[in-house]
Amino acid sequence: MELNKFERIDDLQLNNLKIIQNTKSFCYGIDAVLLSNYIKSKLKYNILEIGTGTGIIPLLLSAKIKFKHIDAIEIQENIVEMAKRSIKMNDLEEKISILNFDIKEYKAKVKPAHYNIVLTNPPYTKMGTGKTNPNETFAISRHEMSCSLDDILKASYHALQSNGSLYMIHRADRLTDIICEMRKYNIEPKNIRYIYPKINKPPNLILIKGIKGGKSDLKHESPLIIYNDDGTYTKEIKTIYGLVDS
Amino acid sequence: MELNKFERIDDLQLNNLKIIQNTKSFCYGIDAVLLSNYIKSKLKYNILEIGTGTGIIPLLLSAKIKFKHIDAIEIQENIVEMAKRSIKMNDLEEKISILNFDIKEYKAKVKPAHYNIVLTNPPYTKMGTGKTNPNETFAISRHEMSCSLDDILKASYHALQSNGSLYMIHRADRLTDIICEMRKYNIEPKNIRYIYPKINKPPNLILIKGIKGGKSDLKHESPLIIYNDDGTYTKEIKTIYGLVDS
């Protein structure tokens, strides 16, 4: 297969899946793996991803869970084209559609109340905080340049069926914004799991699941710890990465 | 000292402090100890406690931190009288005032913008959920019969100076309500610490600090774990209880 400049093909070590990544752009990280591992689905479920980037999460989900179809939206045209090639390379075009539009156009572009699941690994940093990356592809992926939490929640409410689930991974320090925005759009937080780099460190990420129209009842889960004291991966992370039998 | 029926005097194992508790009523638990250990204060600070019960937290604070004065409010007249005797027995009447009124009367009874710190270990269960205890003293301490989170936040906003701190310990499953109510009353969540019974279990309690008029920036702290795998207290809990040198 022909690759563009700076592109490489990575083996996902899962069902022979492969992904094209651009080494000068944003490559997927552990957050995509953790989010894809957090999702519960059924064969009849339609899934929407907001901000798919390289298409890594739909690719992982194709091996990890059952679903009917995934629509994965990405605003950045150059990445969309690359993600489409990855989907084609894995022969998943019937199960996964990569769509190129701005989520702010959800009213015109996204079927209302159609999806059982919306998932997102959104830009982590609020605009006006942190350093903006001079490389625009990095900046859009990291900062809320192209869409804010409010945009995502508004679109999720529109896209989800009643009782449908929103799954998100985000930075722990945005917890207040996340929870208040979810409640604002009637997507009630139901499950939360903290991700700790080490057991004696503060958590840096959260996995959160909300239900459209759900009742107030937040269940915390056991902590997800990435590294042992000696810097090796914990047993749970190894299992998630398929490094030991689960 | 004369004691009423079912009362006993417990030694707090701290600066010779003693407390009167009624064995038929609500005795203090680990949450009071953890909250008192979470508070940072200065010699010039005025502190308000909402719902002091037996007066346990002001007693612990008298040994743990510097402060100017603590006003501790309690709605239940029979406990107020007992708490007052505990304060007197420890010769702390000049530093700690136990006040008997309903926090819902805060406009008439609480000095506005007077306090540097408000702290509360409020009733944990929303009315209409869980079992209500037939013993009324238990019920008021456990259920939001006498005051809701909304009442507490409203009164805290009234009582705090600008940039003053609210400290609260509460059940982790009320996180959404707590965070949304804090933001509603412009007391921005700034620090949160999860309390895990064991490292592989979900957290059951949270310690949270908010700042009146603070900017959005939530700092998570390292997890506070109560028990080791073998059921003994962790080193941190032993230190908090003064069982080993810190």
PDB file of N, CA and C in Angstrom, chain A residues 105-199:
ATOM      1  N   GLU A 105     -22.232  21.309  13.403  1.00  0.00           N
ATOM      2  CA  GLU A 105     -23.308  21.213  12.383  1.00  0.00           C
ATOM      3  C   GLU A 105     -24.206  19.998  12.650  1.00  0.00           C
ATOM      4  N   TYR A 106     -24.263  19.548  13.903  1.00  0.00           N
ATOM      5  CA  TYR A 106     -24.975  18.305  14.205  1.00  0.00           C
ATOM      6  C   TYR A 106     -26.442  18.320  13.789  1.00  0.00           C
ATOM      7  N   LYS A 107     -27.075  19.484  13.886  1.00  0.00           N
ATOM      8  CA  LYS A 107     -28.511  19.527  13.564  1.00  0.00           C
ATOM      9  C   LYS A 107     -28.771  19.114  12.117  1.00  0.00           C
ATOM     10  N   ALA A 108     -27.894  19.536  11.227  1.00  0.00           N
ATOM     11  CA  ALA A 108     -28.062  19.201   9.806  1.00  0.00           C
ATOM     12  C   ALA A 108     -27.477  17.831   9.468  1.00  0.00           C
ATOM     13  N   LYS A 109     -26.429  17.408  10.192  1.00  0.00           N
ATOM     14  CA  LYS A 109     -25.655  16.253   9.749  1.00  0.00           C
ATOM     15  C   LYS A 109     -25.846  14.961  10.551  1.00  0.00           C
ATOM     16  N   VAL A 110     -26.364  15.062  11.774  1.00  0.00           N
ATOM     17  CA  VAL A 110     -26.455  13.860  12.620  1.00  0.00           C
ATOM     18  C   VAL A 110     -27.932  13.492  12.839  1.00  0.00           C
ATOM     19  N   LYS A 111     -28.252  12.224  12.584  1.00  0.00           N
ATOM     20  CA  LYS A 111     -29.634  11.750  12.775  1.00  0.00           C
ATOM     21  C   LYS A 111     -30.042  11.896  14.235  1.00  0.00           C
ATOM     22  N   PRO A 112     -31.156  12.566  14.531  1.00  0.00           N
ATOM     23  CA  PRO A 112     -31.549  12.732  15.933  1.00  0.00           C
ATOM     24  C   PRO A 112     -32.021  11.415  16.556  1.00  0.00           C
ATOM     25  N   ALA A 113     -31.668  11.211  17.823  1.00  0.00           N
ATOM     26  CA  ALA A 113     -32.113  10.050  18.616  1.00  0.00           C
ATOM     27  C   ALA A 113     -31.898   8.720  17.887  1.00  0.00           C
ATOM     28  N   HIS A 114     -30.818   8.645  17.125  1.00  0.00           N
ATOM     29  CA  HIS A 114     -30.551   7.448  16.324  1.00  0.00           C
ATOM     30  C   HIS A 114     -29.568   6.495  17.023  1.00  0.00           C
ATOM     31  N   TYR A 115     -28.689   7.027  17.866  1.00  0.00           N
ATOM     32  CA  TYR A 115     -27.561   6.226  18.363  1.00  0.00           C
ATOM     33  C   TYR A 115     -27.797   5.675  19.771  1.00  0.00           C
ATOM     34  N   ASN A 116     -27.342   4.445  19.971  1.00  0.00           N
ATOM     35  CA  ASN A 116     -27.381   3.840  21.300  1.00  0.00           C
ATOM     36  C   ASN A 116     -26.204   4.306  22.150  1.00  0.00           C
ATOM     37  N   ILE A 117     -25.122   4.601  21.448  1.00  0.00           N
ATOM     38  CA  ILE A 117     -23.894   5.008  22.140  1.00  0.00           C
ATOM     39  C   ILE A 117     -23.259   6.187  21.404  1.00  0.00           C
ATOM     40  N   VAL A 118     -22.839   7.186  22.186  1.00  0.00           N
ATOM     41  CA  VAL A 118     -21.937   8.214  21.663  1.00  0.00           C
ATOM     42  C   VAL A 118     -20.657   8.098  22.454  1.00  0.00           C
ATOM     43  N   LEU A 119     -19.523   8.164  21.782  1.00  0.00           N
ATOM     44  CA  LEU A 119     -18.273   8.122  22.530  1.00  0.00           C
ATOM     45  C   LEU A 119     -17.339   9.197  22.029  1.00  0.00           C
ATOM     46  N   THR A 120     -16.501   9.656  22.939  1.00  0.00           N
ATOM     47  CA  THR A 120     -15.593  10.738  22.569  1.00  0.00           C
ATOM     48  C   THR A 120     -14.370  10.803  23.472  1.00  0.00           C
ATOM     49  N   ASN A 121     -13.268  11.065  22.834  1.00  0.00           N
ATOM     50  CA  ASN A 121     -11.982  11.307  23.486  1.00  0.00           C
ATOM     51  C   ASN A 121     -11.616  12.724  23.035  1.00  0.00           C
ATOM     52  N   PRO A 122     -12.275  13.711  23.648  1.00  0.00           N
ATOM     53  CA  PRO A 122     -12.247  15.055  23.056  1.00  0.00           C
ATOM     54  C   PRO A 122     -10.954  15.798  23.351  1.00  0.00           C
ATOM     55  N   PRO A 123     -10.786  16.971  22.729  1.00  0.00           N
ATOM     56  CA  PRO A 123      -9.623  17.805  23.061  1.00  0.00           C
ATOM     57  C   PRO A 123      -9.668  18.093  24.557  1.00  0.00           C
ATOM     58  N   TYR A 124      -8.517  17.996  25.191  1.00  0.00           N
ATOM     59  CA  TYR A 124      -8.503  18.042  26.651  1.00  0.00           C
ATOM     60  C   TYR A 124      -8.462  19.440  27.251  1.00  0.00           C
ATOM     61  N   THR A 125      -7.876  20.380  26.531  1.00  0.00           N
ATOM     62  CA  THR A 125      -7.577  21.657  27.170  1.00  0.00           C
ATOM     63  C   THR A 125      -8.529  22.754  26.707  1.00  0.00           C
ATOM     64  N   LYS A 126      -9.046  23.497  27.656  1.00  0.00           N
ATOM     65  CA  LYS A 126      -9.911  24.634  27.376  1.00  0.00           C
ATOM     66  C   LYS A 126      -9.125  25.682  26.608  1.00  0.00           C
ATOM     67  N   MET A 127      -9.736  26.320  25.633  1.00  0.00           N
ATOM     68  CA  MET A 127      -9.029  27.385  24.918  1.00  0.00           C
ATOM     69  C   MET A 127      -8.684  28.487  25.901  1.00  0.00           C
ATOM     70  N   GLY A 128      -7.511  29.081  25.690  1.00  0.00           N
ATOM     71  CA  GLY A 128      -7.089  30.170  26.574  1.00  0.00           C
ATOM     72  C   GLY A 128      -6.318  29.666  27.766  1.00  0.00           C
ATOM     73  N   THR A 129      -6.184  28.332  27.897  1.00  0.00           N
ATOM     74  CA  THR A 129      -5.360  27.774  28.964  1.00  0.00           C
ATOM     75  C   THR A 129      -4.327  26.856  28.328  1.00  0.00           C
ATOM     76  N   GLY A 130      -3.226  26.670  28.966  1.00  0.00           N
ATOM     77  CA  GLY A 130      -2.179  25.798  28.425  1.00  0.00           C
ATOM     78  C   GLY A 130      -1.545  26.437  27.189  1.00  0.00           C
ATOM     79  N   LYS A 131      -0.556  25.762  26.635  1.00  0.00           N
ATOM     80  CA  LYS A 131       0.137  26.271  25.455  1.00  0.00           C
ATOM     81  C   LYS A 131      -0.536  25.741  24.199  1.00  0.00           C
ATOM     82  N   THR A 132      -0.808  26.583  23.233  1.00  0.00           N
ATOM     83  CA  THR A 132      -1.366  26.105  21.968  1.00  0.00           C
ATOM     84  C   THR A 132      -0.225  25.636  21.089  1.00  0.00           C
ATOM     85  N   ASN A 133      -0.412  24.450  20.475  1.00  0.00           N
ATOM     86  CA  ASN A 133       0.648  23.895  19.654  1.00  0.00           C
ATOM     87  C   ASN A 133       0.695  24.599  18.301  1.00  0.00           C
ATOM     88  N   PRO A 134       1.892  25.010  17.872  1.00  0.00           N
ATOM     89  CA  PRO A 134       1.984  25.710  16.582  1.00  0.00           C
ATOM     90  C   PRO A 134       1.581  24.825  15.408  1.00  0.00           C
ATOM     91  N   ASN A 135       1.708  23.489  15.552  1.00  0.00           N
ATOM     92  CA  ASN A 135       1.240  22.567  14.525  1.00  0.00           C
ATOM     93  C   ASN A 135      -0.272  22.447  14.672  1.00  0.00           C
ATOM     94  N   GLU A 136      -1.019  22.858  13.631  1.00  0.00           N
ATOM     95  CA  GLU A 136      -2.471  22.964  13.787  1.00  0.00           C
ATOM     96  C   GLU A 136      -3.162  21.629  14.073  1.00  0.00           C
ATOM     97  N   THR A 137      -2.643  20.547  13.481  1.00  0.00           N
ATOM     98  CA  THR A 137      -3.279  19.244  13.721  1.00  0.00           C
ATOM     99  C   THR A 137      -3.143  18.841  15.182  1.00  0.00           C
ATOM    100  N   PHE A 138      -1.969  19.071  15.751  1.00  0.00           N
ATOM    101  CA  PHE A 138      -1.799  18.827  17.177  1.00  0.00           C
ATOM    102  C   PHE A 138      -2.758  19.703  17.985  1.00  0.00           C
ATOM    103  N   ALA A 139      -2.799  20.987  17.620  1.00  0.00           N
ATOM    104  CA  ALA A 139      -3.577  21.952  18.403  1.00  0.00           C
ATOM    105  C   ALA A 139      -5.057  21.587  18.422  1.00  0.00           C
ATOM    106  N   ILE A 140      -5.608  21.197  17.264  1.00  0.00           N
ATOM    107  CA  ILE A 140      -7.031  20.847  17.200  1.00  0.00           C
ATOM    108  C   ILE A 140      -7.307  19.601  18.037  1.00  0.00           C
ATOM    109  N   SER A 141      -6.363  18.673  18.035  1.00  0.00           N
ATOM    110  CA  SER A 141      -6.564  17.445  18.797  1.00  0.00           C
ATOM    111  C   SER A 141      -6.439  17.681  20.298  1.00  0.00           C
ATOM    112  N   ARG A 142      -5.659  18.664  20.688  1.00  0.00           N
ATOM    113  CA  ARG A 142      -5.416  18.872  22.119  1.00  0.00           C
ATOM    114  C   ARG A 142      -6.251  19.977  22.737  1.00  0.00           C
ATOM    115  N   HIS A 143      -6.474  21.058  21.992  1.00  0.00           N
ATOM    116  CA  HIS A 143      -7.227  22.191  22.532  1.00  0.00           C
ATOM    117  C   HIS A 143      -8.648  22.194  21.985  1.00  0.00           C
ATOM    118  N   GLU A 144      -9.520  22.869  22.697  1.00  0.00           N
ATOM    119  CA  GLU A 144     -10.908  22.949  22.247  1.00  0.00           C
ATOM    120  C   GLU A 144     -11.075  24.014  21.168  1.00  0.00           C
ATOM    121  N   MET A 145     -10.181  23.954  20.151  1.00  0.00           N
ATOM    122  CA  MET A 145     -10.259  24.939  19.069  1.00  0.00           C
ATOM    123  C   MET A 145     -11.507  24.726  18.246  1.00  0.00           C
ATOM    124  N   SER A 146     -11.715  23.455  17.879  1.00  0.00           N
ATOM    125  CA  SER A 146     -12.799  23.175  16.946  1.00  0.00           C
ATOM    126  C   SER A 146     -14.102  22.861  17.670  1.00  0.00           C
ATOM    127  N   CYS A 147     -14.033  22.351  18.893  1.00  0.00           N
ATOM    128  CA  CYS A 147     -15.294  22.122  19.606  1.00  0.00           C
ATOM    129  C   CYS A 147     -15.051  22.116  21.110  1.00  0.00           C
ATOM    130  N   SER A 148     -16.021  22.647  21.835  1.00  0.00           N
ATOM    131  CA  SER A 148     -15.947  22.719  23.288  1.00  0.00           C
ATOM    132  C   SER A 148     -16.730  21.558  23.883  1.00  0.00           C
ATOM    133  N   LEU A 149     -16.563  21.350  25.180  1.00  0.00           N
ATOM    134  CA  LEU A 149     -17.377  20.359  25.884  1.00  0.00           C
ATOM    135  C   LEU A 149     -18.861  20.624  25.656  1.00  0.00           C
ATOM    136  N   ASP A 150     -19.227  21.881  25.661  1.00  0.00           N
ATOM    137  CA  ASP A 150     -20.633  22.242  25.451  1.00  0.00           C
ATOM    138  C   ASP A 150     -21.116  21.774  24.075  1.00  0.00           C
ATOM    139  N   ASP A 151     -20.298  21.983  23.052  1.00  0.00           N
ATOM    140  CA  ASP A 151     -20.658  21.507  21.701  1.00  0.00           C
ATOM    141  C   ASP A 151     -20.869  19.993  21.706  1.00  0.00           C
ATOM    142  N   ILE A 152     -19.964  19.283  22.382  1.00  0.00           N
ATOM    143  CA  ILE A 152     -20.026  17.818  22.394  1.00  0.00           C
ATOM    144  C   ILE A 152     -21.276  17.323  23.120  1.00  0.00           C
ATOM    145  N   LEU A 153     -21.580  17.929  24.261  1.00  0.00           N
ATOM    146  CA  LEU A 153     -22.751  17.480  25.035  1.00  0.00           C
ATOM    147  C   LEU A 153     -24.049  17.790  24.306  1.00  0.00           C
ATOM    148  N   LYS A 154     -24.104  18.961  23.680  1.00  0.00           N
ATOM    149  CA  LYS A 154     -25.288  19.354  22.921  1.00  0.00           C
ATOM    150  C   LYS A 154     -25.527  18.350  21.789  1.00  0.00           C
ATOM    151  N   ALA A 155     -24.472  18.041  21.064  1.00  0.00           N
ATOM    152  CA  ALA A 155     -24.581  17.102  19.935  1.00  0.00           C
ATOM    153  C   ALA A 155     -24.905  15.688  20.435  1.00  0.00           C
ATOM    154  N   SER A 156     -24.337  15.305  21.562  1.00  0.00           N
ATOM    155  CA  SER A 156     -24.596  13.962  22.106  1.00  0.00           C
ATOM    156  C   SER A 156     -26.064  13.819  22.489  1.00  0.00           C
ATOM    157  N   TYR A 157     -26.592  14.851  23.132  1.00  0.00           N
ATOM    158  CA  TYR A 157     -28.010  14.803  23.515  1.00  0.00           C
ATOM    159  C   TYR A 157     -28.878  14.632  22.270  1.00  0.00           C
ATOM    160  N   HIS A 158     -28.520  15.358  21.231  1.00  0.00           N
ATOM    161  CA  HIS A 158     -29.260  15.277  19.960  1.00  0.00           C
ATOM    162  C   HIS A 158     -29.155  13.874  19.356  1.00  0.00           C
ATOM    163  N   ALA A 159     -27.980  13.292  19.394  1.00  0.00           N
ATOM    164  CA  ALA A 159     -27.712  12.032  18.682  1.00  0.00           C
ATOM    165  C   ALA A 159     -28.258  10.807  19.413  1.00  0.00           C
ATOM    166  N   LEU A 160     -28.276  10.860  20.760  1.00  0.00           N
ATOM    167  CA  LEU A 160     -28.617   9.665  21.540  1.00  0.00           C
ATOM    168  C   LEU A 160     -30.106   9.373  21.573  1.00  0.00           C
ATOM    169  N   GLN A 161     -30.408   8.088  21.534  1.00  0.00           N
ATOM    170  CA  GLN A 161     -31.754   7.628  21.873  1.00  0.00           C
ATOM    171  C   GLN A 161     -31.995   7.878  23.360  1.00  0.00           C
ATOM    172  N   SER A 162     -33.250   7.865  23.768  1.00  0.00           N
ATOM    173  CA  SER A 162     -33.555   7.942  25.192  1.00  0.00           C
ATOM    174  C   SER A 162     -32.907   6.733  25.874  1.00  0.00           C
ATOM    175  N   ASN A 163     -32.261   6.959  27.013  1.00  0.00           N
ATOM    176  CA  ASN A 163     -31.516   5.910  27.735  1.00  0.00           C
ATOM    177  C   ASN A 163     -30.228   5.465  27.036  1.00  0.00           C
ATOM    178  N   GLY A 164     -29.859   6.154  25.970  1.00  0.00           N
ATOM    179  CA  GLY A 164     -28.575   5.856  25.318  1.00  0.00           C
ATOM    180  C   GLY A 164     -27.420   6.337  26.182  1.00  0.00           C
ATOM    181  N   SER A 165     -26.222   5.797  25.888  1.00  0.00           N
ATOM    182  CA  SER A 165     -25.059   6.050  26.747  1.00  0.00           C
ATOM    183  C   SER A 165     -24.021   6.941  26.072  1.00  0.00           C
ATOM    184  N   LEU A 166     -23.526   7.890  26.824  1.00  0.00           N
ATOM    185  CA  LEU A 166     -22.357   8.656  26.408  1.00  0.00           C
ATOM    186  C   LEU A 166     -21.144   8.150  27.173  1.00  0.00           C
ATOM    187  N   TYR A 167     -20.087   7.795  26.464  1.00  0.00           N
ATOM    188  CA  TYR A 167     -18.826   7.389  27.093  1.00  0.00           C
ATOM    189  C   TYR A 167     -17.752   8.428  26.753  1.00  0.00           C
ATOM    190  N   MET A 168     -17.019   8.845  27.760  1.00  0.00           N
ATOM    191  CA  MET A 168     -15.982   9.852  27.517  1.00  0.00           C
ATOM    192  C   MET A 168     -14.744   9.548  28.353  1.00  0.00           C
ATOM    193  N   ILE A 169     -13.587   9.837  27.773  1.00  0.00           N
ATOM    194  CA  ILE A 169     -12.373   9.864  28.595  1.00  0.00           C
ATOM    195  C   ILE A 169     -11.894  11.310  28.573  1.00  0.00           C
ATOM    196  N   HIS A 170     -11.485  11.804  29.720  1.00  0.00           N
ATOM    197  CA  HIS A 170     -11.099  13.209  29.774  1.00  0.00           C
ATOM    198  C   HIS A 170     -10.138  13.419  30.933  1.00  0.00           C
ATOM    199  N   ARG A 171      -9.591  14.604  31.007  1.00  0.00           N
ATOM    200  CA  ARG A 171      -8.670  14.928  32.089  1.00  0.00           C
ATOM    201  C   ARG A 171      -9.417  15.107  33.401  1.00  0.00           C
ATOM    202  N   ALA A 172      -8.867  14.546  34.459  1.00  0.00           N
ATOM    203  CA  ALA A 172      -9.522  14.612  35.763  1.00  0.00           C
ATOM    204  C   ALA A 172      -9.750  16.056  36.215  1.00  0.00           C
ATOM    205  N   ASP A 173      -8.862  16.960  35.842  1.00  0.00           N
ATOM    206  CA  ASP A 173      -9.033  18.343  36.314  1.00  0.00           C
ATOM    207  C   ASP A 173     -10.167  19.082  35.609  1.00  0.00           C
ATOM    208  N   ARG A 174     -10.796  18.452  34.627  1.00  0.00           N
ATOM    209  CA  ARG A 174     -11.979  19.049  33.988  1.00  0.00           C
ATOM    210  C   ARG A 174     -13.272  18.474  34.561  1.00  0.00           C
ATOM    211  N   LEU A 175     -13.161  17.710  35.630  1.00  0.00           N
ATOM    212  CA  LEU A 175     -14.325  17.006  36.189  1.00  0.00           C
ATOM    213  C   LEU A 175     -15.539  17.909  36.415  1.00  0.00           C
ATOM    214  N   THR A 176     -15.305  19.065  37.026  1.00  0.00           N
ATOM    215  CA  THR A 176     -16.431  19.953  37.337  1.00  0.00           C
ATOM    216  C   THR A 176     -17.171  20.355  36.057  1.00  0.00           C
ATOM    217  N   ASP A 177     -16.402  20.784  35.046  1.00  0.00           N
ATOM    218  CA  ASP A 177     -17.024  21.166  33.773  1.00  0.00           C
ATOM    219  C   ASP A 177     -17.788  19.992  33.164  1.00  0.00           C
ATOM    220  N   ILE A 178     -17.165  18.824  33.172  1.00  0.00           N
ATOM    221  CA  ILE A 178     -17.778  17.648  32.543  1.00  0.00           C
ATOM    222  C   ILE A 178     -19.109  17.316  33.208  1.00  0.00           C
ATOM    223  N   ILE A 179     -19.081  17.223  34.529  1.00  0.00           N
ATOM    224  CA  ILE A 179     -20.285  16.826  35.263  1.00  0.00           C
ATOM    225  C   ILE A 179     -21.394  17.872  35.127  1.00  0.00           C
ATOM    226  N   CYS A 180     -21.023  19.134  35.233  1.00  0.00           N
ATOM    227  CA  CYS A 180     -22.057  20.180  35.127  1.00  0.00           C
ATOM    228  C   CYS A 180     -22.629  20.258  33.717  1.00  0.00           C
ATOM    229  N   GLU A 181     -21.768  20.081  32.698  1.00  0.00           N
ATOM    230  CA  GLU A 181     -22.262  20.104  31.315  1.00  0.00           C
ATOM    231  C   GLU A 181     -23.152  18.890  31.035  1.00  0.00           C
ATOM    232  N   MET A 182     -22.769  17.741  31.557  1.00  0.00           N
ATOM    233  CA  MET A 182     -23.595  16.547  31.338  1.00  0.00           C
ATOM    234  C   MET A 182     -24.980  16.770  31.916  1.00  0.00           C
ATOM    235  N   ARG A 183     -25.023  17.239  33.153  1.00  0.00           N
ATOM    236  CA  ARG A 183     -26.331  17.447  33.783  1.00  0.00           C
ATOM    237  C   ARG A 183     -27.140  18.513  33.052  1.00  0.00           C
ATOM    238  N   LYS A 184     -26.429  19.539  32.584  1.00  0.00           N
ATOM    239  CA  LYS A 184     -27.103  20.616  31.837  1.00  0.00           C
ATOM    240  C   LYS A 184     -27.855  20.060  30.629  1.00  0.00           C
ATOM    241  N   TYR A 185     -27.249  19.074  29.965  1.00  0.00           N
ATOM    242  CA  TYR A 185     -27.875  18.490  28.775  1.00  0.00           C
ATOM    243  C   TYR A 185     -28.587  17.172  29.081  1.00  0.00           C
ATOM    244  N   ASN A 186     -28.956  16.981  30.333  1.00  0.00           N
ATOM    245  CA  ASN A 186     -29.776  15.828  30.737  1.00  0.00           C
ATOM    246  C   ASN A 186     -29.128  14.492  30.356  1.00  0.00           C
ATOM    247  N   ILE A 187     -27.796  14.457  30.437  1.00  0.00           N
ATOM    248  CA  ILE A 187     -27.077  13.185  30.303  1.00  0.00           C
ATOM    249  C   ILE A 187     -26.454  12.931  31.670  1.00  0.00           C
ATOM    250  N   GLU A 188     -27.159  12.152  32.487  1.00  0.00           N
ATOM    251  CA  GLU A 188     -26.796  12.033  33.901  1.00  0.00           C
ATOM    252  C   GLU A 188     -25.566  11.133  34.088  1.00  0.00           C
ATOM    253  N   PRO A 189     -24.541  11.617  34.802  1.00  0.00           N
ATOM    254  CA  PRO A 189     -23.371  10.761  35.070  1.00  0.00           C
ATOM    255  C   PRO A 189     -23.782   9.531  35.885  1.00  0.00           C
ATOM    256  N   LYS A 190     -23.451   8.353  35.392  1.00  0.00           N
ATOM    257  CA  LYS A 190     -23.854   7.099  36.053  1.00  0.00           C
ATOM    258  C   LYS A 190     -22.670   6.282  36.530  1.00  0.00           C
ATOM    259  N   ASN A 191     -21.579   6.314  35.798  1.00  0.00           N
ATOM    260  CA  ASN A 191     -20.380   5.551  36.168  1.00  0.00           C
ATOM    261  C   ASN A 191     -19.155   6.415  35.982  1.00  0.00           C
ATOM    262  N   ILE A 192     -18.246   6.307  36.926  1.00  0.00           N
ATOM    263  CA  ILE A 192     -16.987   7.034  36.776  1.00  0.00           C
ATOM    264  C   ILE A 192     -15.841   6.153  37.256  1.00  0.00           C
ATOM    265  N   ARG A 193     -14.752   6.211  36.517  1.00  0.00           N
ATOM    266  CA  ARG A 193     -13.573   5.446  36.915  1.00  0.00           C
ATOM    267  C   ARG A 193     -12.353   6.347  36.793  1.00  0.00           C
ATOM    268  N   TYR A 194     -11.616   6.425  37.874  1.00  0.00           N
ATOM    269  CA  TYR A 194     -10.419   7.260  37.876  1.00  0.00           C
ATOM    270  C   TYR A 194      -9.214   6.471  37.408  1.00  0.00           C
ATOM    271  N   ILE A 195      -8.369   7.140  36.639  1.00  0.00           N
ATOM    272  CA  ILE A 195      -7.145   6.521  36.139  1.00  0.00           C
ATOM    273  C   ILE A 195      -5.961   7.179  36.837  1.00  0.00           C
ATOM    274  N   TYR A 196      -5.239   6.363  37.601  1.00  0.00           N
ATOM    275  CA  TYR A 196      -4.087   6.833  38.360  1.00  0.00           C
ATOM    276  C   TYR A 196      -2.808   6.344  37.689  1.00  0.00           C
ATOM    277  N   PRO A 197      -1.845   7.250  37.441  1.00  0.00           N
ATOM    278  CA  PRO A 197      -0.568   6.784  36.884  1.00  0.00           C
ATOM    279  C   PRO A 197       0.086   5.762  37.819  1.00  0.00           C
ATOM    280  N   LYS A 198       0.074   6.074  39.109  1.00  0.00           N
ATOM    281  CA  LYS A 198       0.545   5.137  40.136  1.00  0.00           C
ATOM    282  C   LYS A 198      -0.398   5.265  41.335  1.00  0.00           C
ATOM    283  N   ILE A 199      -0.352   4.274  42.210  1.00  0.00           N
ATOM    284  CA  ILE A 199      -1.335   4.231  43.287  1.00  0.00           C
ATOM    285  C   ILE A 199      -1.181   5.381  44.284  1.00  0.00           C
TER     286      ILE A 199
END
